[in-house]
mmCIF file of C-alpha atoms in Angstrom:
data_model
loop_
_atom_site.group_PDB
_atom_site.id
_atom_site.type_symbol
_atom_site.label_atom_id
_atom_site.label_comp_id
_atom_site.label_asym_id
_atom_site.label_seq_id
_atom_site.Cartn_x
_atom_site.Cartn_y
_atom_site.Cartn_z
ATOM 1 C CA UNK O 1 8.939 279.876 -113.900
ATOM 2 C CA UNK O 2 12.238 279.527 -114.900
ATOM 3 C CA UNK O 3 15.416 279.991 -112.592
ATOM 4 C CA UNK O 4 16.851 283.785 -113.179
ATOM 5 C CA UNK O 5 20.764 282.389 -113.468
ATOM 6 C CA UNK O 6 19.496 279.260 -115.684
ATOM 7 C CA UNK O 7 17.639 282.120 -117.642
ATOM 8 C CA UNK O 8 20.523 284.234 -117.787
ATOM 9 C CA UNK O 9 23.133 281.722 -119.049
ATOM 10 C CA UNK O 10 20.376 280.394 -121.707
ATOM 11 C CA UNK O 11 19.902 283.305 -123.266
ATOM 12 C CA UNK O 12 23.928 283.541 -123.497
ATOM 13 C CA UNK O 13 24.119 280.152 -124.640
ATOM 14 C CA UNK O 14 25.296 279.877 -128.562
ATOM 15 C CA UNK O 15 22.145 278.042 -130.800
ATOM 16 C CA UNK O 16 24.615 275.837 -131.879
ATOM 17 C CA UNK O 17 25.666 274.354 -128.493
ATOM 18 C CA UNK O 18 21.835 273.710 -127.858
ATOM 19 C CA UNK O 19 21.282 272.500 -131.032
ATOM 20 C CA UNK O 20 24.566 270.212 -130.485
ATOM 21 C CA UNK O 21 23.583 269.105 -127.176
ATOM 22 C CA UNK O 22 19.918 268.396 -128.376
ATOM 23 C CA UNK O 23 20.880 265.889 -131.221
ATOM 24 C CA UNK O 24 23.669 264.543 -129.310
ATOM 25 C CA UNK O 25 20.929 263.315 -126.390
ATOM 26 C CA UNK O 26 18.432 262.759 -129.089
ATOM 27 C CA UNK O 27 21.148 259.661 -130.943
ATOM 28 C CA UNK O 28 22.126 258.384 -127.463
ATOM 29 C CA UNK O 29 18.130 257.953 -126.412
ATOM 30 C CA UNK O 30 17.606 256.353 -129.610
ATOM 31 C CA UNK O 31 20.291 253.719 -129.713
ATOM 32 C CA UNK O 32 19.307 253.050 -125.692
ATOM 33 C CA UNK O 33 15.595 252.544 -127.183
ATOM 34 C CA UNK O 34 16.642 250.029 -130.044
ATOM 35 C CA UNK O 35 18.847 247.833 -127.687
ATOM 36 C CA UNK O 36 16.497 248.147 -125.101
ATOM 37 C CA UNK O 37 13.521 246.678 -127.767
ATOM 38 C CA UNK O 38 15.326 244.353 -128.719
ATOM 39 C CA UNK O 39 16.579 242.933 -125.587
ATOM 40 C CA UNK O 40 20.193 243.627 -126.616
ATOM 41 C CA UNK O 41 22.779 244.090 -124.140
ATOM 42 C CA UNK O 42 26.282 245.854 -124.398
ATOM 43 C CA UNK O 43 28.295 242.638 -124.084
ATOM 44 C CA UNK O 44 25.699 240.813 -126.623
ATOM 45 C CA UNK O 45 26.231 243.522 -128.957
ATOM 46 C CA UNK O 46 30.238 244.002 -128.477
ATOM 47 C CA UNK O 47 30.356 240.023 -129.292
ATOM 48 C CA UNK O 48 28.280 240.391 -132.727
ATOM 49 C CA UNK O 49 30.154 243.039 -133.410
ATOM 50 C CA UNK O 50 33.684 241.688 -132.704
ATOM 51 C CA UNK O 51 34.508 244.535 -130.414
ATOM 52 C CA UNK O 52 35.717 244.578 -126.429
ATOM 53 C CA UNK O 53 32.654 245.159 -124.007
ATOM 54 C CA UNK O 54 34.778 248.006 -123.071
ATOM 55 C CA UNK O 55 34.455 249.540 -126.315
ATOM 56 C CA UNK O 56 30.865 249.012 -126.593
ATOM 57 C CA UNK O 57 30.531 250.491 -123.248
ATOM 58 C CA UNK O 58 32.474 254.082 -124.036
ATOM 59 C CA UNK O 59 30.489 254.425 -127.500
ATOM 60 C CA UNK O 60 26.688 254.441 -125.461
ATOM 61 C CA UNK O 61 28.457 256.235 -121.708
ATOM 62 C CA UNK O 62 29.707 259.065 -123.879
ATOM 63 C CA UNK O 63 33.421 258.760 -123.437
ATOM 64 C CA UNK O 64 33.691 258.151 -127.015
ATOM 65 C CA UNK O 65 32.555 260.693 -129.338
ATOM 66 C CA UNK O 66 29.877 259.075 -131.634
ATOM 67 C CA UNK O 67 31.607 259.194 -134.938
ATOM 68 C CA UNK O 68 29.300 258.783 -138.640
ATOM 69 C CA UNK O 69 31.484 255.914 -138.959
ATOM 70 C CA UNK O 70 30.505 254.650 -135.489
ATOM 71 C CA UNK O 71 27.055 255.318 -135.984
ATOM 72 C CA UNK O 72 27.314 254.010 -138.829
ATOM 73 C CA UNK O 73 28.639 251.013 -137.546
ATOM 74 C CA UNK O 74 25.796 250.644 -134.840
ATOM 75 C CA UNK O 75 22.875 251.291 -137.073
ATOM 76 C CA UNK O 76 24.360 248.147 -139.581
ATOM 77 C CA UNK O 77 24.391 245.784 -136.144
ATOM 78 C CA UNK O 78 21.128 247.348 -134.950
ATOM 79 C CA UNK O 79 19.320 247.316 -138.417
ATOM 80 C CA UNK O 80 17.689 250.116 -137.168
ATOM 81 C CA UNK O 81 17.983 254.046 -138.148
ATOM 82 C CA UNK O 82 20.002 256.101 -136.026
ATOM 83 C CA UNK O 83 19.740 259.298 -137.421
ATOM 84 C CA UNK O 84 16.697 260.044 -139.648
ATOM 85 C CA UNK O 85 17.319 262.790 -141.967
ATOM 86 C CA UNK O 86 14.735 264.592 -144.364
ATOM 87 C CA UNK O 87 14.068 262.999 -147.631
ATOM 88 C CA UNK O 88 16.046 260.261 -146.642
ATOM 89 C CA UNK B 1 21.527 268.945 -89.874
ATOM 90 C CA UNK B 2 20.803 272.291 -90.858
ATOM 91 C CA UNK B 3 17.370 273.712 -92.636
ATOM 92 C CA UNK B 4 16.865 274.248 -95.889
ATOM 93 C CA UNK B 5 14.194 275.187 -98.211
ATOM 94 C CA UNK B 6 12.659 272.648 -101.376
ATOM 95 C CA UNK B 7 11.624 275.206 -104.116
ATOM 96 C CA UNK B 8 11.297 275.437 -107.833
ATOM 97 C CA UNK B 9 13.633 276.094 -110.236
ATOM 98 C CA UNK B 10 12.357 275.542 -113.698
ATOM 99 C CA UNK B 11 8.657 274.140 -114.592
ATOM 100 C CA UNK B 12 8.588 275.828 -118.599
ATOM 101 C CA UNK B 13 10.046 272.184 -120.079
ATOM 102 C CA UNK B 14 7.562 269.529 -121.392
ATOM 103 C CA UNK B 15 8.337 266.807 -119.503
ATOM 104 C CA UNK B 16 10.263 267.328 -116.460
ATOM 105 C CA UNK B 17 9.901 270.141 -113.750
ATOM 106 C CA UNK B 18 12.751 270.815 -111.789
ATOM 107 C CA UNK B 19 13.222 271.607 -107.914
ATOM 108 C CA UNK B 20 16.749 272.311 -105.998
ATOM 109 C CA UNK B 21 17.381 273.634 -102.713
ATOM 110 C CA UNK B 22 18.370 276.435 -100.624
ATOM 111 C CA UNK B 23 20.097 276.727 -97.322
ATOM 112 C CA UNK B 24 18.060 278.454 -94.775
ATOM 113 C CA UNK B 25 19.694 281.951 -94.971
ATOM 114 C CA UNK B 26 21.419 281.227 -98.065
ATOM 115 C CA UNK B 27 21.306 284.261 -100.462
ATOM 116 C CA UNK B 28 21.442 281.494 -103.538
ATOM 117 C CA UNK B 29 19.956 278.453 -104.251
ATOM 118 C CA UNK B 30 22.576 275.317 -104.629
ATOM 119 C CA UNK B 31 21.913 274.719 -108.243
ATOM 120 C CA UNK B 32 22.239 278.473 -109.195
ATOM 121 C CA UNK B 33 25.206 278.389 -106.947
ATOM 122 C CA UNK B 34 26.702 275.599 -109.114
ATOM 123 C CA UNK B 35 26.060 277.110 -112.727
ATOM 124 C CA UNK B 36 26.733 280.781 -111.806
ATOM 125 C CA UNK B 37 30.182 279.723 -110.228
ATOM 126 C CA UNK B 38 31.246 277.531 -113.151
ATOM 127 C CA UNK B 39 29.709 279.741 -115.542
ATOM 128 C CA UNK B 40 32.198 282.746 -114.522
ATOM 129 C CA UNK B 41 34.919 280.222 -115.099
ATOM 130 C CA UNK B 42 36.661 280.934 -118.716
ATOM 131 C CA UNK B 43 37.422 276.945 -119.140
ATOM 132 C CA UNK B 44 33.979 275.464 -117.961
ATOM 133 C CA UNK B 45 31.691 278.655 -119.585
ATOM 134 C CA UNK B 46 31.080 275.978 -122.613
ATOM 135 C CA UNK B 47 30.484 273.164 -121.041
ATOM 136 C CA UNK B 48 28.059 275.175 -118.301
ATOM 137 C CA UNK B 49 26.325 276.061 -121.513
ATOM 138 C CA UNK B 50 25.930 272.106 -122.923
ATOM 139 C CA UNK B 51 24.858 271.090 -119.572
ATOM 140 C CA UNK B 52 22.003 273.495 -118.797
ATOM 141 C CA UNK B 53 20.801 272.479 -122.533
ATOM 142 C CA UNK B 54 21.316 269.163 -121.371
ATOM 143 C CA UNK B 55 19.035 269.818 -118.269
ATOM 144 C CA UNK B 56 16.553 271.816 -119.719
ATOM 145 C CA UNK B 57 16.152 271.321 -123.427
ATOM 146 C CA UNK B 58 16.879 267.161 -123.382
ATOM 147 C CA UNK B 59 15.725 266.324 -120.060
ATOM 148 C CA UNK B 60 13.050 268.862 -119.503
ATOM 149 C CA UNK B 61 11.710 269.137 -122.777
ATOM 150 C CA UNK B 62 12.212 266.938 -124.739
ATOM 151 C CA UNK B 63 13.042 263.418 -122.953
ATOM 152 C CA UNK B 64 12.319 263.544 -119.287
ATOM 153 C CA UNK B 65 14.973 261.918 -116.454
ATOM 154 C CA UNK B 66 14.932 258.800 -118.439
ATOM 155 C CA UNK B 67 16.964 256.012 -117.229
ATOM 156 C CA UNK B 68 19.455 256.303 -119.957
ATOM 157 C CA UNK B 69 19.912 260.636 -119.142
ATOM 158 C CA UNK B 70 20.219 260.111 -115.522
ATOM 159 C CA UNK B 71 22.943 257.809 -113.738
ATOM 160 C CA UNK B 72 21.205 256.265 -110.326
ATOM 161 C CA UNK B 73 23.109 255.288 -107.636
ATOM 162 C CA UNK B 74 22.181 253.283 -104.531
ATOM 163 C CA UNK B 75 24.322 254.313 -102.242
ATOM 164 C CA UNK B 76 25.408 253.415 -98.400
ATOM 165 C CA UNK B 77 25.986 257.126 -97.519
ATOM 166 C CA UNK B 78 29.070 256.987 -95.297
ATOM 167 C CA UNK B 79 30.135 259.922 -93.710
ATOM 168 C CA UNK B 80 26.698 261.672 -92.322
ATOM 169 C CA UNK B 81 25.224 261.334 -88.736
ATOM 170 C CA UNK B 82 22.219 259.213 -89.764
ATOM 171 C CA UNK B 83 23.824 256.202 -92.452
ATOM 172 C CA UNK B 84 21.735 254.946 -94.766
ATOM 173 C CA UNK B 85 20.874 254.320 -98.363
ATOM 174 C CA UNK B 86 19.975 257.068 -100.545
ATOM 175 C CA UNK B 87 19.146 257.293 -104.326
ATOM 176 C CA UNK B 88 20.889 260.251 -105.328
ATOM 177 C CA UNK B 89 21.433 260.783 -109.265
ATOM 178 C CA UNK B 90 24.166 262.135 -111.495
ATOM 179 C CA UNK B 91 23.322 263.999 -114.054
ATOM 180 C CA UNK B 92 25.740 263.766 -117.103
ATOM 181 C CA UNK B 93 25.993 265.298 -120.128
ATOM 182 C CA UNK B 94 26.915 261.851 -122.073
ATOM 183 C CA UNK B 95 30.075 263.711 -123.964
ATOM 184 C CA UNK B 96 33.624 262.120 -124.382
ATOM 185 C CA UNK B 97 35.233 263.472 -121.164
ATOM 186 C CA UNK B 98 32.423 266.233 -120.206
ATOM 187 C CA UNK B 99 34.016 267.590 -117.253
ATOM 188 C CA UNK B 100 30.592 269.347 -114.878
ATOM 189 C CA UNK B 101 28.721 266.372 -112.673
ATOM 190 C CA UNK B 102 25.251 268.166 -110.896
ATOM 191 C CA UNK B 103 23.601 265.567 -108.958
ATOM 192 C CA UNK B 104 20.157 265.133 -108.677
ATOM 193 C CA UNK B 105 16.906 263.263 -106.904
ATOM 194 C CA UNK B 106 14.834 261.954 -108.859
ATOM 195 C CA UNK B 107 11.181 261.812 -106.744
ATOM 196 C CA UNK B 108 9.869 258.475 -106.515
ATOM 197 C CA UNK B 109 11.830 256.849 -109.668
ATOM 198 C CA UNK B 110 9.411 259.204 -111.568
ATOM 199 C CA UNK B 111 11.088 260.532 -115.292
ATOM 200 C CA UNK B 112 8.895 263.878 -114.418
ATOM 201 C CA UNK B 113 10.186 265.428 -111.179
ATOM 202 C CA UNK B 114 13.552 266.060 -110.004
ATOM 203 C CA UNK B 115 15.466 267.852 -107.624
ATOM 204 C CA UNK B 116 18.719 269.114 -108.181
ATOM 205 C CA UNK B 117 21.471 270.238 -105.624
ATOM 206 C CA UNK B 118 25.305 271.078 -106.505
ATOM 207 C CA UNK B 119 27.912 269.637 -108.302
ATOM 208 C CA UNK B 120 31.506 269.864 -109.327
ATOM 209 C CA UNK B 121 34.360 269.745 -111.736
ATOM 210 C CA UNK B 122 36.014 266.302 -111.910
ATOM 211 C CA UNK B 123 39.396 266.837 -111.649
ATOM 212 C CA UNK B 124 40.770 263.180 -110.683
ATOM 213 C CA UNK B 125 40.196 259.791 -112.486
ATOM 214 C CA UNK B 126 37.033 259.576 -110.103
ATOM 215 C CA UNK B 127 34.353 261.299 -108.534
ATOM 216 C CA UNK B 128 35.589 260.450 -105.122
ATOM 217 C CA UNK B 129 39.380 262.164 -105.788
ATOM 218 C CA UNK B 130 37.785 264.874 -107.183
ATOM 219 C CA UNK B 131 37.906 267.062 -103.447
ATOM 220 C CA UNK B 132 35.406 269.638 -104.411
ATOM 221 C CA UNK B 133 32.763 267.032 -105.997
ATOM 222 C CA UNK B 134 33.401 264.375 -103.097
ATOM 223 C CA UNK B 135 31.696 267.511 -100.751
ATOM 224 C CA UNK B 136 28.915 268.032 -102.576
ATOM 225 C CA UNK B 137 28.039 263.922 -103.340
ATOM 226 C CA UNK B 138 27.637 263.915 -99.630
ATOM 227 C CA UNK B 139 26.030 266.997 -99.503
ATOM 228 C CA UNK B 140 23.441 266.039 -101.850
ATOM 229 C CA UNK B 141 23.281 262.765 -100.141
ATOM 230 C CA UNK B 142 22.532 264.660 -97.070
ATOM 231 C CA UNK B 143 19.446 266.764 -98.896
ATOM 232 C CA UNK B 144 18.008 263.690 -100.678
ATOM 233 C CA UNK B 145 17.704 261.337 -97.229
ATOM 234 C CA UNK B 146 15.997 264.297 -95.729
ATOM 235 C CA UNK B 147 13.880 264.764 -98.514
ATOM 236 C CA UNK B 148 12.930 260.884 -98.884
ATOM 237 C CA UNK B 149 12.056 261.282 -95.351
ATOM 238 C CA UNK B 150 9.700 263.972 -95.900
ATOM 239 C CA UNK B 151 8.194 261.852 -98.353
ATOM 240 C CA UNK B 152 7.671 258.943 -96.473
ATOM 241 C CA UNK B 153 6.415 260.991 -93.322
ATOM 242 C CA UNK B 154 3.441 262.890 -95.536
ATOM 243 C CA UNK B 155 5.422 266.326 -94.935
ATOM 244 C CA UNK B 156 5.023 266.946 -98.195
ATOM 245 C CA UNK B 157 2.698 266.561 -101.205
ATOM 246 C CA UNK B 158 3.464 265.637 -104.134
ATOM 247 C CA UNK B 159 0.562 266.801 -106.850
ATOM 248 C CA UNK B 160 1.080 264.592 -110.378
ATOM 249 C CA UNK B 161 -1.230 266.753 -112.083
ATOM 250 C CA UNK B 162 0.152 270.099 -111.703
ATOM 251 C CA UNK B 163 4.040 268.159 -111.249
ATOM 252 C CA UNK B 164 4.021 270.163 -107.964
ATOM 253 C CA UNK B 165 5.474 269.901 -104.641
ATOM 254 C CA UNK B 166 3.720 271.063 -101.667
ATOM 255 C CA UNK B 167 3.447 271.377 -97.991
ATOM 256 C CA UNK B 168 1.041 270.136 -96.049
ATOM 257 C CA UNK B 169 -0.123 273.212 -95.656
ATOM 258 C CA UNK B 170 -0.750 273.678 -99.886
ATOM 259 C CA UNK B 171 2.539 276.175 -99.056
ATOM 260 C CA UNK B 172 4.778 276.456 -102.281
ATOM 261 C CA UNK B 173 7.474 277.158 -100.270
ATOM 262 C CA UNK B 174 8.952 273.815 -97.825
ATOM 263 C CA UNK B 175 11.161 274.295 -95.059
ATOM 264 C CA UNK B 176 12.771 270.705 -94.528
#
């Protein structure tokens, strides 16, 4: 059972946007997981990386749009994959 | 306060099955209220769009109400009859300025079950400027410490297996 209006605007709803939204929540889980295993915290992470807290803080509570190059960034500090891409 | 009804609003995703509520006498439920009235808005059509993917494709299918998907917030709830703390939930679409906040409860700090209510457009530096989204926090603060109650008071059932809610009479429908 799915709600008629959520239905409604679903079905109007672009493939891209979904896909966007999908991969968007998909990089921000992942980075969360990989700080989270290993016991890394935003200001431990801002400090390796030479960057304010505050910085550190807009990259992972979206008010930042994650960049390749910030990605990028992260999945050097992290040594951890981000993004995993086909073939890759 | 007055009655309203806990029902379901979407139980197709993988991982999360959603509930919301409806004023007793209410022709529309508050979370179809909230994404049929922004959705007929030309500026907040997109972002309507990313945030009901959000909801049902990341949270409900694919990831749950994780932690990291759904702000908590303990809060003192000032302003209602009965104060108190309640653990209402923001649900955010983690985008660079996303402007659409729906809050949410999620049912005994489960990732599985949550209920949504109404939301708003931020329109100030924070959610308690914003006029319209200020009503609805305390609105949904009102529905979530009436729903905790019912928890805590066996007025409802909550049934893991099936991730359904129920009266105490087995009654899909709950009048709260």
């Amino acid at each position: 059972m799915r709600s008629k209006v959520a239905k409604r605007i679903q079905d109007e709803t672009p493939e891209e946007v979904r896909i966007f939204v999908r991969h968007y929540t998909d990089i921000v889980v992942r980075i969360n997981d990989i700080m989270k295993s290993k016991g890394y915290t935003q200001k431990y992470l801002a400090e390796r990386m030479k960057k304010r807290p505050s910085e550190i803080n807009k990259w992972l509570k979206g008010n930042h749009n994650l960049t390749l190059k910030t990605l990028a960034k992260l999945e050097a500090e992290l040594g951890e994959p981000i993004i995993l891409t086909q073939g890759g | 306060m007055n009655n309203f009804v806990l029902e379901l609003w979407d139980d197709e995703g993988a991982k999360c099955t959603f509930y919301t509520v409806q004023w007793d006498e209410a022709e529309q439920n508050e979370t179809d209220k909230f994404f049929d009235k922004y959705d007929s808005i030309a500026e907040t059509k997109q972002p309507v769009q990313e945030l009901l993917s959000f909801v049902l494709d990341s949270i409900g299918e694919d990831h749950g109400a994780i932690d990291a998907l759904f702000n908590r917030f303990e809060n003192e709830v000032v302003g209602l009859p009965n104060k108190g703390k309640v653990t209402v939930g923001e649900i955010v679409f983690l985008y660079p300025h996303f402007p659409l906040r729906l809050y949410g409860l999620r049912i005994n700090n489960r990732n599985d079950w949550v209920v949504l209510f109404n939301g708003g457009k931020k329109s100030a530096q924070t959610n308690q400027l914003s006029r319209d989204l200020n009503i609805k926090w305390t609105e949904a603060c009102q529905f979530a410490k009436r729903i905790e109650e019912a928890i805590r008071n066996n007025e409802i059932i909550i049934d893991s297996k099936s991730r359904k809610i129920l009266s105490v009479d087995g009654d899909n429908e709950i009048l709260l």
